[in-house]
Amino acid sequence: MEIQENNLDSQTVSTKLDRIAEMAAKNKSMVFTALFHHLNEELLRQAYTLVRKDGATGIDKVSGEQYAANLEGNLKDLYLRLKDKRYRAPMVRRVRIPKADGGERALGIPTFEDKIVQRAVAMLLEPVYEQDFCDCSYGFRPKRSAHQALAVLRERCEEMDVQWVLDADIKSYFDTIPHTLLQDIVRERVNDGNIIRLIGKWLHTGVVDLGQITYPETGTPQGGVISPLLANIYLHTVLDTWFLQEVLPRLKGRAFLVRYADDFVIGFEREDDARKVYEVLPKRFEKYGLTIHPDKTRLRRFGKPQNDDHDSETFDLLGFTHYWGKTRKGSWVIKRQTMRKRLCRAAKGAWAWSPSC
């Protein structure tokens, strides 16, 4: 009987989300003002099934197994607190993991119950924004992957006769996203006060780090279930639509953008186009409170070699170094190899801030 009820819940939730997606696709200028009422027990139950049960625990130390011991009672109580506006986002437990360059990456671990709420809200937002997101974006989206991003990168470089690649790096992206600007951008498409308030709670909640409590004024915690979606929403405006709608029409030659979360490259057919974008990119990001890393952002000559003494450079994306090499038959093709400094990181997973934590 329980299995049948869960199947019915799944079908009901799927139908509602499909309707939201259909409405968003039909009217790209539509602002959704009433999504919160969909955040019911059925949606919370579906969100629960999608949350990793063996992940790290939050400050309350409640595991997925412990929460499941009284699942229906917990979900009913959670729903009533959300409905009555009594839900409070718990503080986030900060943990640190080593980075390949010797530094540390800070992750924010929500409580298990908060992961359920974040997943449920993400399930409501995703059908809307998936209608808006651009084809150049591949990170943490349904039916999209890093492998697709790498394949498209190679195809675009070859078919567009790319000569230059802008290899960019956003300095501490997830720690520096301005809260107010992010919420303003969300409101342009989803202006449901209850949803916005929940997002605000997650952005402003305290962080417990080695016994100390801080309240970050910027950023969205890496490790939060909803963080990848919020990060994509922000860069969709800051980078994707700006490049496709404002930059591309002004270029003299062909160009393309491939982005996976905060990792992206832009390929150009012409050097003058590449240098213009290289100059204006930091100003665009500064306008939105972000910084293009001056030391890690470079223009790379990446044209197809004409002879054995070629001057084509390499660039990095998604843990791989991309370069021109010869096949056994002597033809030039774009090859890739794992970046030396990321071998350790790749073994642990490409994105440590994934909501699987």
Tab-separated table of C-alpha atoms in Angstrom:
chain	number	residue	atom	x	y	z
A	1	MET	CA	0.000	0.000	0.000
A	2	GLU	CA	2.845	2.384	0.883
A	3	ILE	CA	4.531	1.712	-2.468
A	4	GLN	CA	1.296	2.499	-4.325
A	5	GLU	CA	0.878	5.761	-2.400
A	6	ASN	CA	4.465	6.769	-3.158
A	7	ASN	CA	3.914	6.050	-6.852
A	8	LEU	CA	0.764	8.183	-6.834
A	9	ASP	CA	2.642	10.991	-5.063
A	10	SER	CA	5.397	10.763	-7.658
A	11	GLN	CA	2.937	10.971	-10.537
A	12	THR	CA	1.086	13.898	-8.960
A	13	VAL	CA	4.276	15.836	-8.309
A	14	SER	CA	5.599	15.094	-11.802
A	15	THR	CA	2.371	16.337	-13.383
A	16	LYS	CA	2.483	19.597	-11.430
A	17	LEU	CA	6.138	20.213	-12.281
A	18	ASP	CA	5.437	19.485	-15.954
A	19	ARG	CA	2.673	22.092	-15.918
A	20	ILE	CA	4.997	24.667	-14.395
A	21	ALA	CA	7.583	23.921	-17.077
A	22	GLU	CA	4.949	24.206	-19.812
A	23	MET	CA	3.810	27.600	-18.545
A	24	ALA	CA	7.394	28.847	-18.294
A	25	ALA	CA	8.191	27.657	-21.820
A	26	LYS	CA	5.108	29.279	-23.345
A	27	ASN	CA	5.737	32.675	-21.767
A	28	LYS	CA	9.391	33.561	-21.223
A	29	SER	CA	8.408	36.893	-19.659
A	30	MET	CA	5.984	35.387	-17.163
A	31	VAL	CA	6.775	36.025	-13.495
A	32	PHE	CA	5.701	33.189	-11.188
A	33	THR	CA	4.150	34.606	-8.016
A	34	ALA	CA	2.423	31.523	-6.578
A	35	LEU	CA	4.698	28.476	-6.387
A	36	PHE	CA	4.859	28.052	-2.621
A	37	HIS	CA	1.451	26.347	-2.375
A	38	HIS	CA	2.954	23.418	-4.314
A	39	LEU	CA	5.350	22.822	-1.420
A	40	ASN	CA	3.116	20.211	0.199
A	41	GLU	CA	3.650	16.837	1.843
A	42	GLU	CA	3.745	15.028	-1.511
A	43	LEU	CA	6.535	17.266	-2.804
A	44	LEU	CA	8.474	16.976	0.464
A	45	ARG	CA	8.169	13.190	0.285
A	46	GLN	CA	9.530	13.190	-3.251
A	47	ALA	CA	12.321	15.533	-2.214
A	48	TYR	CA	13.195	13.127	0.594
A	49	THR	CA	13.644	10.278	-1.894
A	50	LEU	CA	16.174	12.385	-3.819
A	51	VAL	CA	18.297	13.419	-0.849
A	52	ARG	CA	21.320	11.273	-0.175
A	53	LYS	CA	20.686	9.284	3.009
A	54	ASP	CA	24.306	8.542	3.936
A	55	GLY	CA	25.661	12.050	3.525
A	56	ALA	CA	27.399	14.102	6.197
A	57	THR	CA	25.159	15.271	9.024
A	58	GLY	CA	24.469	18.879	9.944
A	59	ILE	CA	24.783	20.622	13.300
A	60	ASP	CA	21.931	18.551	14.774
A	61	LYS	CA	23.796	15.295	13.957
A	62	VAL	CA	20.553	13.720	12.671
A	63	SER	CA	21.272	11.186	9.947
A	64	GLY	CA	19.005	10.131	7.113
A	65	GLU	CA	18.419	6.816	8.843
A	66	GLN	CA	17.340	8.524	12.059
A	67	TYR	CA	15.008	10.892	10.192
A	68	ALA	CA	13.434	7.967	8.347
A	69	ALA	CA	12.551	6.208	11.623
A	70	ASN	CA	9.521	8.528	11.890
A	71	LEU	CA	9.383	9.711	8.303
A	72	GLU	CA	5.668	10.440	7.939
A	73	GLY	CA	5.486	12.223	11.267
A	74	ASN	CA	8.589	14.266	10.482
A	75	LEU	CA	7.363	15.246	7.021
A	76	LYS	CA	3.916	16.240	8.348
A	77	ASP	CA	5.496	18.388	11.058
A	78	LEU	CA	7.869	19.914	8.510
A	79	TYR	CA	5.008	20.741	6.161
A	80	LEU	CA	2.997	22.426	8.927
A	81	ARG	CA	5.992	24.542	9.956
A	82	LEU	CA	6.499	25.627	6.347
A	83	LYS	CA	2.799	26.305	5.849
A	84	ASP	CA	2.529	28.366	9.050
A	85	LYS	CA	5.770	30.264	8.291
A	86	ARG	CA	7.405	28.756	11.394
A	87	TYR	CA	10.263	27.056	9.558
A	88	ARG	CA	13.703	28.337	10.499
A	89	ALA	CA	16.740	27.432	8.420
A	90	PRO	CA	19.244	25.787	10.791
A	91	MET	CA	22.819	26.939	10.912
A	92	VAL	CA	25.261	25.297	8.534
A	93	ARG	CA	28.158	23.177	9.745
A	94	ARG	CA	31.367	24.096	7.968
A	95	VAL	CA	33.929	21.455	7.089
A	96	ARG	CA	37.135	21.865	5.156
A	97	ILE	CA	38.654	19.534	2.597
A	98	PRO	CA	42.098	19.828	1.022
A	99	LYS	CA	42.463	21.272	-2.479
A	100	ALA	CA	44.959	20.110	-5.054
A	101	ASP	CA	46.881	23.399	-4.817
A	102	GLY	CA	47.503	22.934	-1.096
A	103	GLY	CA	44.676	25.159	0.073
A	104	GLU	CA	41.338	24.234	1.572
A	105	ARG	CA	37.785	24.225	0.258
A	106	ALA	CA	35.088	25.152	2.761
A	107	LEU	CA	31.834	23.224	2.536
A	108	GLY	CA	28.615	24.125	4.302
A	109	ILE	CA	26.653	21.059	5.456
A	110	PRO	CA	22.934	21.688	6.144
A	111	THR	CA	20.863	19.453	8.398
A	112	PHE	CA	19.144	16.489	6.766
A	113	GLU	CA	15.733	18.092	7.114
A	114	ASP	CA	16.961	21.347	5.603
A	115	LYS	CA	18.335	19.366	2.650
A	116	ILE	CA	14.780	18.094	2.067
A	117	VAL	CA	13.365	21.629	2.012
A	118	GLN	CA	16.147	22.884	-0.248
A	119	ARG	CA	15.569	19.975	-2.622
A	120	ALA	CA	11.820	20.659	-2.678
A	121	VAL	CA	12.317	24.348	-3.511
A	122	ALA	CA	14.877	23.426	-6.166
A	123	MET	CA	12.299	21.049	-7.677
A	124	LEU	CA	9.876	23.987	-7.988
A	125	LEU	CA	12.430	26.400	-9.442
A	126	GLU	CA	14.125	24.018	-11.854
A	127	PRO	CA	11.161	23.611	-14.283
A	128	VAL	CA	11.016	27.389	-14.617
A	129	TYR	CA	14.700	28.086	-15.148
A	130	GLU	CA	15.327	25.087	-17.365
A	131	GLN	CA	13.194	26.891	-19.954
A	132	ASP	CA	15.498	29.915	-19.706
A	133	PHE	CA	18.958	28.428	-19.327
A	134	CYS	CA	21.156	28.517	-22.424
A	135	ASP	CA	22.589	25.581	-24.344
A	136	CYS	CA	26.112	26.684	-23.403
A	137	SER	CA	25.496	25.772	-19.740
A	138	TYR	CA	26.109	22.158	-18.655
A	139	GLY	CA	26.726	22.093	-14.920
A	140	PHE	CA	24.205	20.467	-12.580
A	141	ARG	CA	21.320	20.453	-14.993
A	142	PRO	CA	18.999	17.561	-15.889
A	143	LYS	CA	20.277	15.344	-18.708
A	144	ARG	CA	23.485	17.390	-19.005
A	145	SER	CA	26.984	16.438	-17.982
A	146	ALA	CA	30.650	17.357	-17.992
A	147	HIS	CA	31.202	14.803	-20.762
A	148	GLN	CA	28.759	16.697	-22.989
A	149	ALA	CA	30.507	19.976	-22.230
A	150	LEU	CA	33.868	18.511	-23.211
A	151	ALA	CA	32.459	17.014	-26.416
A	152	VAL	CA	30.850	20.311	-27.459
A	153	LEU	CA	34.061	22.168	-26.651
A	154	ARG	CA	36.014	19.993	-29.061
A	155	GLU	CA	33.340	20.219	-31.772
A	156	ARG	CA	33.084	24.012	-31.576
A	157	CYS	CA	36.847	24.507	-31.692
A	158	GLU	CA	37.144	22.400	-34.826
A	159	GLU	CA	34.044	23.531	-36.749
A	160	MET	CA	34.559	27.253	-36.030
A	161	ASP	CA	38.272	27.193	-36.816
A	162	VAL	CA	38.946	28.654	-33.384
A	163	GLN	CA	42.291	30.449	-33.104
A	164	TRP	CA	42.064	31.873	-29.580
A	165	VAL	CA	40.611	30.648	-26.294
A	166	LEU	CA	39.813	32.816	-23.295
A	167	ASP	CA	40.565	30.612	-20.277
A	168	ALA	CA	38.784	32.390	-17.408
A	169	ASP	CA	38.648	31.936	-13.657
A	170	ILE	CA	36.140	33.522	-11.251
A	171	LYS	CA	37.782	34.310	-7.937
A	172	SER	CA	36.002	32.527	-5.037
A	173	TYR	CA	32.723	32.529	-6.946
A	174	PHE	CA	30.488	30.697	-4.461
A	175	ASP	CA	31.785	32.771	-1.543
A	176	THR	CA	31.258	36.146	-3.219
A	177	ILE	CA	27.817	36.025	-4.880
A	178	PRO	CA	26.021	39.159	-3.606
A	179	HIS	CA	22.851	38.143	-1.766
A	180	THR	CA	20.761	41.149	-2.779
A	181	LEU	CA	21.648	40.958	-6.470
A	182	LEU	CA	21.022	37.208	-6.527
A	183	GLN	CA	17.573	37.613	-4.978
A	184	ASP	CA	16.783	40.456	-7.378
A	185	ILE	CA	17.626	38.217	-10.333
A	186	VAL	CA	15.472	35.396	-8.958
A	187	ARG	CA	12.554	37.824	-8.552
A	188	GLU	CA	12.650	38.620	-12.268
A	189	ARG	CA	11.229	35.155	-12.944
A	190	VAL	CA	9.994	33.883	-9.567
A	191	ASN	CA	8.584	36.586	-7.311
A	192	ASP	CA	6.834	34.419	-4.759
A	193	GLY	CA	7.457	36.064	-1.397
A	194	ASN	CA	7.536	32.787	0.506
A	195	ILE	CA	10.076	31.240	-1.873
A	196	ILE	CA	12.229	34.374	-1.786
A	197	ARG	CA	12.133	34.369	2.025
A	198	LEU	CA	13.289	30.755	2.146
A	199	ILE	CA	16.167	31.533	-0.193
A	200	GLY	CA	17.026	34.514	1.980
A	201	LYS	CA	17.089	32.302	5.075
A	202	TRP	CA	19.571	29.941	3.418
A	203	LEU	CA	21.778	32.765	2.199
A	204	HIS	CA	21.892	34.528	5.563
A	205	THR	CA	21.929	31.588	7.962
A	206	GLY	CA	24.799	31.315	10.399
A	207	VAL	CA	27.834	29.144	9.762
A	208	VAL	CA	29.393	27.125	12.595
A	209	ASP	CA	33.125	26.791	12.046
A	210	LEU	CA	35.375	25.362	14.778
A	211	GLY	CA	32.930	26.483	17.438
A	212	GLN	CA	32.608	30.011	16.065
A	213	ILE	CA	29.420	31.369	14.468
A	214	THR	CA	29.607	33.782	11.549
A	215	TYR	CA	26.977	35.282	9.261
A	216	PRO	CA	28.430	35.653	5.745
A	217	GLU	CA	27.310	38.775	3.900
A	218	THR	CA	27.930	37.187	0.491
A	219	GLY	CA	27.975	33.752	-1.076
A	220	THR	CA	25.904	30.588	-1.131
A	221	PRO	CA	27.313	27.618	0.840
A	222	GLN	CA	29.066	24.992	-1.232
A	223	GLY	CA	27.439	21.785	-0.091
A	224	GLY	CA	23.933	23.211	0.055
A	225	VAL	CA	21.427	21.319	-2.092
A	226	ILE	CA	20.031	24.465	-3.691
A	227	SER	CA	23.407	26.202	-4.146
A	228	PRO	CA	24.201	24.786	-7.621
A	229	LEU	CA	20.854	26.020	-8.983
A	230	LEU	CA	21.233	29.484	-7.448
A	231	ALA	CA	24.781	29.681	-8.814
A	232	ASN	CA	23.537	28.761	-12.291
A	233	ILE	CA	20.739	31.328	-12.111
A	234	TYR	CA	23.227	34.076	-11.272
A	235	LEU	CA	25.757	33.220	-13.986
A	236	HIS	CA	22.934	32.781	-16.509
A	237	THR	CA	22.382	36.539	-16.214
A	238	VAL	CA	25.940	37.652	-15.555
A	239	LEU	CA	27.579	35.629	-18.334
A	240	ASP	CA	25.415	33.409	-20.554
A	241	THR	CA	22.697	35.779	-21.789
A	242	TRP	CA	25.125	38.696	-21.860
A	243	PHE	CA	27.514	36.800	-24.115
A	244	LEU	CA	24.828	35.423	-26.436
A	245	GLN	CA	22.666	38.542	-26.697
A	246	GLU	CA	25.126	41.418	-26.372
A	247	VAL	CA	28.620	40.169	-27.156
A	248	LEU	CA	28.159	37.748	-30.058
A	249	PRO	CA	26.219	40.172	-32.316
A	250	ARG	CA	29.098	42.673	-32.011
A	251	LEU	CA	31.886	40.288	-32.947
A	252	LYS	CA	33.379	40.169	-36.447
A	253	GLY	CA	34.027	36.423	-36.406
A	254	ARG	CA	32.538	33.305	-34.881
A	255	ALA	CA	32.789	32.510	-31.169
A	256	PHE	CA	31.302	30.186	-28.581
A	257	LEU	CA	30.933	29.792	-24.819
A	258	VAL	CA	30.998	26.558	-22.821
A	259	ARG	CA	30.247	26.780	-19.095
A	260	TYR	CA	30.069	24.119	-16.382
A	261	ALA	CA	29.040	25.739	-13.092
A	262	ASP	CA	31.681	28.462	-12.558
A	263	ASP	CA	34.184	26.872	-14.928
A	264	PHE	CA	34.056	28.282	-18.474
A	265	VAL	CA	36.004	29.047	-21.644
A	266	ILE	CA	35.216	31.211	-24.660
A	267	GLY	CA	36.596	30.326	-28.090
A	268	PHE	CA	37.172	32.873	-30.882
A	269	GLU	CA	37.856	32.730	-34.584
A	270	ARG	CA	39.516	36.174	-34.586
A	271	GLU	CA	42.185	37.613	-32.296
A	272	ASP	CA	40.682	41.125	-32.240
A	273	ASP	CA	37.362	39.726	-30.986
A	274	ALA	CA	39.149	37.741	-28.300
A	275	ARG	CA	41.067	40.753	-27.034
A	276	LYS	CA	37.936	42.932	-26.882
A	277	VAL	CA	36.076	40.391	-24.750
A	278	TYR	CA	39.176	39.822	-22.632
A	279	GLU	CA	39.202	43.541	-21.817
A	280	VAL	CA	35.493	43.907	-21.053
A	281	LEU	CA	34.922	40.640	-19.147
A	282	PRO	CA	36.323	41.849	-15.778
A	283	LYS	CA	34.140	44.972	-15.954
A	284	ARG	CA	31.034	42.888	-16.606
A	285	PHE	CA	31.700	40.663	-13.599
A	286	GLU	CA	32.638	43.601	-11.374
A	287	LYS	CA	29.210	45.096	-12.092
A	288	TYR	CA	27.682	42.029	-10.404
A	289	GLY	CA	30.035	41.899	-7.450
A	290	LEU	CA	32.316	39.212	-8.882
A	291	THR	CA	36.006	39.197	-9.741
A	292	ILE	CA	37.752	37.644	-12.717
A	293	HIS	CA	41.026	36.313	-11.315
A	294	PRO	CA	43.760	38.429	-12.945
A	295	ASP	CA	46.474	35.798	-12.603
A	296	LYS	CA	44.439	32.753	-13.654
A	297	THR	CA	42.632	34.293	-16.633
A	298	ARG	CA	44.515	34.183	-19.910
A	299	LEU	CA	44.091	34.421	-23.671
A	300	ARG	CA	45.541	31.315	-25.286
A	301	ARG	CA	46.545	30.935	-28.902
A	302	PHE	CA	44.817	27.700	-29.882
A	303	GLY	CA	44.693	27.543	-33.644
A	304	LYS	CA	45.043	24.257	-35.491
A	305	PRO	CA	48.759	23.730	-36.158
A	306	GLN	CA	49.902	24.076	-39.755
A	307	ASN	CA	53.174	22.210	-39.304
A	308	ASP	CA	55.219	20.321	-36.746
A	309	ASP	CA	56.723	23.530	-35.326
A	310	HIS	CA	53.401	24.915	-34.138
A	311	ASP	CA	52.906	27.613	-31.490
A	312	SER	CA	49.476	26.524	-30.277
A	313	GLU	CA	49.097	26.706	-26.498
A	314	THR	CA	47.055	24.580	-24.084
A	315	PHE	CA	44.180	25.451	-21.749
A	316	ASP	CA	42.375	23.743	-18.886
A	317	LEU	CA	38.697	22.942	-18.388
A	318	LEU	CA	36.927	20.470	-16.098
A	319	GLY	CA	40.115	18.933	-14.825
A	320	PHE	CA	41.612	18.324	-18.276
A	321	THR	CA	44.367	20.008	-20.250
A	322	HIS	CA	43.322	20.477	-23.880
A	323	TYR	CA	45.928	20.519	-26.635
A	324	TRP	CA	46.473	19.787	-30.327
A	325	GLY	CA	48.052	16.447	-31.109
A	326	LYS	CA	48.450	14.096	-34.034
A	327	THR	CA	46.611	10.880	-34.713
A	328	ARG	CA	48.419	7.755	-35.844
A	329	LYS	CA	47.615	8.776	-39.396
A	330	GLY	CA	49.238	12.161	-38.899
A	331	SER	CA	46.123	14.336	-38.688
A	332	TRP	CA	45.839	17.135	-36.137
A	333	VAL	CA	43.080	16.671	-33.544
A	334	ILE	CA	42.230	18.169	-30.164
A	335	LYS	CA	43.285	15.860	-27.360
A	336	ARG	CA	43.035	16.094	-23.578
A	337	GLN	CA	44.785	14.676	-20.557
A	338	THR	CA	44.100	14.921	-16.838
A	339	MET	CA	45.628	18.039	-15.311
A	340	ARG	CA	48.565	17.037	-13.134
A	341	LYS	CA	47.572	19.292	-10.256
A	342	ARG	CA	44.072	17.796	-10.198
A	343	LEU	CA	44.815	14.096	-10.266
A	344	CYS	CA	44.088	13.804	-6.568
A	345	ARG	CA	40.972	15.944	-6.825
A	346	ALA	CA	39.661	13.974	-9.793
A	347	ALA	CA	39.968	10.757	-7.826
A	348	LYS	CA	37.654	12.189	-5.161
A	349	GLY	CA	35.123	13.654	-7.581
A	350	ALA	CA	35.246	16.620	-9.913
A	351	TRP	CA	33.079	18.923	-7.798
A	352	ALA	CA	33.490	18.749	-4.048
A	353	TRP	CA	30.647	21.197	-3.446
A	354	SER	CA	28.112	18.861	-5.056
A	355	PRO	CA	24.820	18.486	-3.116
A	356	SER	CA	25.636	14.813	-2.635
A	357	CYS	CA	27.442	15.808	0.547
